[in-house]
Short mmCIF file of C-alpha atoms in Angstrom, two decimals:
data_model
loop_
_atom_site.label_atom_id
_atom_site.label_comp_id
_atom_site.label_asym_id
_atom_site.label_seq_id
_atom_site.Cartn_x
_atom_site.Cartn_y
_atom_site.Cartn_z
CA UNK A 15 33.88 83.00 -177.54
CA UNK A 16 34.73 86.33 -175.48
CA UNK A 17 37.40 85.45 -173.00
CA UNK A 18 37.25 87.99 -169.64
CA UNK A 19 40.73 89.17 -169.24
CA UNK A 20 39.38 92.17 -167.11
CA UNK A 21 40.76 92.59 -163.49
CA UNK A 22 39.40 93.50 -159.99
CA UNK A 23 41.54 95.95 -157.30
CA UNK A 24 41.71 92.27 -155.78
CA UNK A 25 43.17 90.31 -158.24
CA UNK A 26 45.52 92.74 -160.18
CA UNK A 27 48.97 91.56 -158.80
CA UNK A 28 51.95 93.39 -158.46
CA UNK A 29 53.78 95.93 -160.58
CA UNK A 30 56.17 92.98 -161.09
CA UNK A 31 53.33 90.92 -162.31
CA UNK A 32 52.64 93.37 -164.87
CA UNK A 33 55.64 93.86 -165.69
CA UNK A 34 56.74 90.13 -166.15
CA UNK A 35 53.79 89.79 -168.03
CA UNK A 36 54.51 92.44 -170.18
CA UNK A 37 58.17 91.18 -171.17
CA UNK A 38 56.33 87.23 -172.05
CA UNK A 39 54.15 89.04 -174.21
CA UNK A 40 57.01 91.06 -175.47
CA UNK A 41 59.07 87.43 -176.12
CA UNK A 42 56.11 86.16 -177.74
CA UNK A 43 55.40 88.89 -179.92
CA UNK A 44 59.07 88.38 -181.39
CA UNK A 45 58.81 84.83 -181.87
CA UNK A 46 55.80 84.97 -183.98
CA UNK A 47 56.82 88.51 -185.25
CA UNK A 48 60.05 87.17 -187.06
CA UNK A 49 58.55 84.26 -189.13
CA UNK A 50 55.40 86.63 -189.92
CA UNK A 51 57.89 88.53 -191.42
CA UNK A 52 59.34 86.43 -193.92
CA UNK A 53 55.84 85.37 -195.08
CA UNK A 54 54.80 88.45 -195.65
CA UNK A 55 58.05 89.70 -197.38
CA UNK A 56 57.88 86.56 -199.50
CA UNK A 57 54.10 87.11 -200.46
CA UNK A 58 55.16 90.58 -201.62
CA UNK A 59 57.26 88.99 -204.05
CA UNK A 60 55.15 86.72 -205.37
CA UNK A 61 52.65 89.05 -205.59
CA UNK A 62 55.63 91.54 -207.94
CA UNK A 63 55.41 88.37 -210.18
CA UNK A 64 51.82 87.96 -210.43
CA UNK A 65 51.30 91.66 -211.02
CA UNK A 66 50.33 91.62 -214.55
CA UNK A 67 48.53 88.01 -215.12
CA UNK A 68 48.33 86.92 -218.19
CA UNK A 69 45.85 83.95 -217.53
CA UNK A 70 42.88 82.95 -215.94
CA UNK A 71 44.95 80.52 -213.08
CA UNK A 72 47.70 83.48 -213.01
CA UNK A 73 44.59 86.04 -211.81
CA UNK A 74 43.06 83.43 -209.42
CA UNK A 75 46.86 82.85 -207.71
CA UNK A 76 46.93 87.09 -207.39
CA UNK A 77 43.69 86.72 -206.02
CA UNK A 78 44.71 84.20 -203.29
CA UNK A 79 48.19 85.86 -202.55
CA UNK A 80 46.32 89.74 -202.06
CA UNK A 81 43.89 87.94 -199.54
CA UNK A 82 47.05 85.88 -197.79
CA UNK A 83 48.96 89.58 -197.60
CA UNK A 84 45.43 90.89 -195.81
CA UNK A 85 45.39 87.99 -193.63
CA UNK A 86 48.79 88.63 -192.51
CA UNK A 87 47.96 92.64 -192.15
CA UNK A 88 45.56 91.29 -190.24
CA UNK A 89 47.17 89.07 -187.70
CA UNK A 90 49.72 92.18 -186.98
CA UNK A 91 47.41 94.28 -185.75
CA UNK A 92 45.78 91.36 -183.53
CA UNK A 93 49.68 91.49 -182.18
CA UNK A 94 50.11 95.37 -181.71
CA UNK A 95 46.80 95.54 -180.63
CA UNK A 96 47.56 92.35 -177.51
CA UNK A 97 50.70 94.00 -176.46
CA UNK A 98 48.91 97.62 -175.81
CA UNK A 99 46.37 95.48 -174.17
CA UNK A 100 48.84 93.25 -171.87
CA UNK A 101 51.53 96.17 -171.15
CA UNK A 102 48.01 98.70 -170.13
CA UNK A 103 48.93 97.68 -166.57
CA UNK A 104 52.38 99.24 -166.17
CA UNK A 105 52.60 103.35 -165.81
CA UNK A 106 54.79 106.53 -165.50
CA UNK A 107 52.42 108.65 -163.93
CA UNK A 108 53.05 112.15 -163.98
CA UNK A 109 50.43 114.77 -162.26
CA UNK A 110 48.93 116.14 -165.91
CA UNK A 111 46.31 118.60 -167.06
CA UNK A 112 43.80 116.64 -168.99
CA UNK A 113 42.55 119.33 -171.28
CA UNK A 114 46.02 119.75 -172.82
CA UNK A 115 46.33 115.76 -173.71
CA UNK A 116 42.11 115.85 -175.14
CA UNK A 117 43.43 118.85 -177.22
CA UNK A 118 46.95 117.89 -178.43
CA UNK A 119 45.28 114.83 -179.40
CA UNK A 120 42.50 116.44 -181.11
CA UNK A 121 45.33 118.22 -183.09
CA UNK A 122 46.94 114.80 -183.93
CA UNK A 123 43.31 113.32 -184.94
CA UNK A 124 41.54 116.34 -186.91
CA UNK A 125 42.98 114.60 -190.10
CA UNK A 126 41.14 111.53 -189.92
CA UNK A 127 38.11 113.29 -188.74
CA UNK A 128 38.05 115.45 -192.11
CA UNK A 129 38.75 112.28 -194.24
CA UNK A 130 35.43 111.06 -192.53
CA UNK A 131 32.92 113.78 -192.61
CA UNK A 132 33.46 114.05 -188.85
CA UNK A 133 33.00 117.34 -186.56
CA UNK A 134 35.00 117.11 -183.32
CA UNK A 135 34.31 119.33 -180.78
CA UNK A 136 36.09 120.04 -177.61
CA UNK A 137 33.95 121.48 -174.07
CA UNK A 138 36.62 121.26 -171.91
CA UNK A 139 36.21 123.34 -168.17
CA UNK A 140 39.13 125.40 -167.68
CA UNK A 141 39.48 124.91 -163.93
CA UNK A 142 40.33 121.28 -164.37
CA UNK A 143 42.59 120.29 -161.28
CA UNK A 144 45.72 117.88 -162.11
CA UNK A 145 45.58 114.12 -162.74
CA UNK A 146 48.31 111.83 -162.33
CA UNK A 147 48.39 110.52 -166.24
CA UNK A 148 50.55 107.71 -168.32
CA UNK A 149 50.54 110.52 -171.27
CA UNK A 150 51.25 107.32 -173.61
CA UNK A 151 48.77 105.04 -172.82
CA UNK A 152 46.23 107.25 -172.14
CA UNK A 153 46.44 108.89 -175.48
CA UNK A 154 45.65 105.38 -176.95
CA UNK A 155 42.61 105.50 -174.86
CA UNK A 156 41.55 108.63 -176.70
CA UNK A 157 42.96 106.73 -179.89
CA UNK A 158 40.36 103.60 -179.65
CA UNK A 159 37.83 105.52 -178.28
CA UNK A 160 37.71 108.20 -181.66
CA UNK A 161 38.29 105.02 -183.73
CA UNK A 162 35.23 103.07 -182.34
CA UNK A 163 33.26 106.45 -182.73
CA UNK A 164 34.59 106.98 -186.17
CA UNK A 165 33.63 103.45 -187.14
CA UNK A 166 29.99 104.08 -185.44
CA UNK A 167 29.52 107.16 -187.92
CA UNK A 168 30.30 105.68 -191.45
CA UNK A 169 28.27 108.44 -193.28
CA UNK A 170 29.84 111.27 -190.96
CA UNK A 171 28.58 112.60 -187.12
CA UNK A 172 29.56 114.79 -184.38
CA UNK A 173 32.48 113.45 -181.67
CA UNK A 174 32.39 115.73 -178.62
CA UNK A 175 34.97 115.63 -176.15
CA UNK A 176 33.86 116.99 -172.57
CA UNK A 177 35.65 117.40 -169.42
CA UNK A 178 34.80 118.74 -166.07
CA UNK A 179 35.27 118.11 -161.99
CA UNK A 180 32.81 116.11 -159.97
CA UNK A 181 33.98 116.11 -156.46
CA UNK A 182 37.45 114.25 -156.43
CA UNK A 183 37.35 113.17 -159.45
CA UNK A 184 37.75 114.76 -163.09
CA UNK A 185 35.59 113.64 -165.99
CA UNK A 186 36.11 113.27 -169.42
CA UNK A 187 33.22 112.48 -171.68
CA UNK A 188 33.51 111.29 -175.11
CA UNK A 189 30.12 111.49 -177.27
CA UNK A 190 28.79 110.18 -180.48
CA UNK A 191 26.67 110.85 -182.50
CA UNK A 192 26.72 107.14 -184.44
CA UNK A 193 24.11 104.54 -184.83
CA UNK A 194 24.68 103.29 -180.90
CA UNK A 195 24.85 99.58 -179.37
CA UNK A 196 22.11 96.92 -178.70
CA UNK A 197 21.77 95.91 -175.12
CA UNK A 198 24.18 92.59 -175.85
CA UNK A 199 27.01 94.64 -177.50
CA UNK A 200 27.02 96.93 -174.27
CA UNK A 201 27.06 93.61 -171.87
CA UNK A 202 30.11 92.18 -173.93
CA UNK A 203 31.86 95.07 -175.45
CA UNK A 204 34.88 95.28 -172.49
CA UNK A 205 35.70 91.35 -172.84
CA UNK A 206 38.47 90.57 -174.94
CA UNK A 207 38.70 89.78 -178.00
CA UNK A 208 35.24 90.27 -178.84
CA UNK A 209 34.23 91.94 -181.14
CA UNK A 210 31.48 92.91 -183.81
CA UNK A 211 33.21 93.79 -186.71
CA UNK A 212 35.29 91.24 -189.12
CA UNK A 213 38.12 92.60 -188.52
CA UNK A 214 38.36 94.06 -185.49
CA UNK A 215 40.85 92.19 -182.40
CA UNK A 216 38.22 92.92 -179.90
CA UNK A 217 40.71 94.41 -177.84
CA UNK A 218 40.50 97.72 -177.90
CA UNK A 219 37.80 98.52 -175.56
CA UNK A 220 39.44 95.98 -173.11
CA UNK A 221 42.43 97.73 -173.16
CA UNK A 222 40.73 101.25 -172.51
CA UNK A 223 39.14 99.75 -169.51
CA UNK A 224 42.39 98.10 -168.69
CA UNK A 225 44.37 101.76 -169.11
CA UNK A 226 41.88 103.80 -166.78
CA UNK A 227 41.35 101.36 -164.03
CA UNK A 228 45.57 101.02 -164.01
CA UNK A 229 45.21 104.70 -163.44
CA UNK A 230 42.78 104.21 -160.27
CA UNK A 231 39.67 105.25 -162.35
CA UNK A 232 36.34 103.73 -164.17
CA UNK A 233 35.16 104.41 -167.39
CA UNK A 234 31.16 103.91 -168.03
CA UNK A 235 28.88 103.18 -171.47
CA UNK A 236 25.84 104.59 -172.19
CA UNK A 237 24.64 104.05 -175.69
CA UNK A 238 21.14 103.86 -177.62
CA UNK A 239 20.58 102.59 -180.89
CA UNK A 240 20.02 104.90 -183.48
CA UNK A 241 21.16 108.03 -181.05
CA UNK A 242 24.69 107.65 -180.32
CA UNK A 243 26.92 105.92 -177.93
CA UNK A 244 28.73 108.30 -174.27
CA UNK A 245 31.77 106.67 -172.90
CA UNK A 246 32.31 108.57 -169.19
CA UNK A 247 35.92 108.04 -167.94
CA UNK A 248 36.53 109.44 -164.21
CA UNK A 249 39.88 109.82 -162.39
CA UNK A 250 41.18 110.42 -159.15
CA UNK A 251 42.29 114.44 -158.85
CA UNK A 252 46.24 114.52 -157.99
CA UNK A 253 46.47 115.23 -154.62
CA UNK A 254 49.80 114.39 -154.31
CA UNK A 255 52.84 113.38 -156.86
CA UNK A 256 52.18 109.43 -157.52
#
């Protein structure tokens, strides 16, 4: 079952809120970090023993451990992936240009783009006024938006990255060119933790949406099956220093 952690402008609390919240999650995180830990470090060495079986039994018990050691992969990255999402809400703004962040992260990402028979390719309007940007957080935006687009476009695709002005705001589009969402993904796709992949969190759209709204902005979906899938994030121009 999706459960809506998604906020209004009416219901987002304080700064101190967030950032109360933030250091629970961060407590929590460490309490469940430490004995994760010494599993996993203790399935490792079973697994060292196991490594050459010499029986039928000793295979099945590598078997088991290898799927226990992915189970445990997995639950860290359900972790990382809930503190991102709870500490989205707390920001350094500083008045940034937007193209250089799309293309120093296009540097950082053209790696995993190659690995995956993906094209990425930058349209970025060079009279792009300031926003006031968490450089951080907001290049994990870019991060789990590529990675959903990546995953959309197993067998390879375009990913465009667009940006322009439209009145007070400036726009940054992010395009694919992957196999698109059905009508109930779309409806469901910001709640957390759902998700349609195995082993996916479900919280890395949530925590995009929960990053650009902390930043005063929206971010929109349009996506066909079959044709591809445009996330549209606007934000407010910097007018002044936040």
């Amino acid at each position: 079952m999706a459960v809506n952690f998604n906020e209004t402008s009416d219901d987002r609390g304080s700064a101190s809120d967030v950032v109360e919240l933030a250091a629970l999650a961060g407590g929590l995180a460490h309490e469940i970090r430490n004995p994760l830990s010494v599993f996993s470090l203790n399935l490792d060495l079973l697994i060292e023993d196991f490594a050459e079986p010499d029986t039928p039994r000793d295979r099945r018990v590598l078997q088991r451990l290898k799927l226990l050691e992915s189970e445990c992969g997995h639950l860290e990255r359900i972790l990382n992936d809930f503190l991102q999402f709870v500490r989205a809400g707390s920001l350094e703004l500083v008045p940034t240009d937007l193209n250089a962040v799309v293309l120093e992260f296009i540097e950082f990402y053209r790696p995993q783009t190659a690995e995956s028979k993906l094209d990425i390719s930058p349209h970025l309007d060079a009279n792009l006024p300031l926003v006031n940007l968490d450089q951080r957080l907001f290049r994990q935006v870019l991060i789990n938006l590529a990675q959903n687009a990546r995953q959309a476009m197993p067998d390879g695709g375009v990913l465009e990255l667009q940006t322009h002005r439209q009145e007070n705001r400036v726009v940054l589009d992010v395009i694919d060119t992957g196999r698109g969402m059905d009508e109930k993904t779309q409806a469901k796709m910001f709640d957390a933790f759902y998700s349609t992949k195995s082993a996916g969190s479900g919280l890395g759209l949530p925590t995009v949406r929960r990053v650009v709204e902390a930043h005063g902005g929206k971010i929109t979906c349009a996506s066909a099956l079959g044709r591809g899938t445009q996330f549209t994030i606007e934000l407010p121009i910097a007018e002044t220093p936040p």
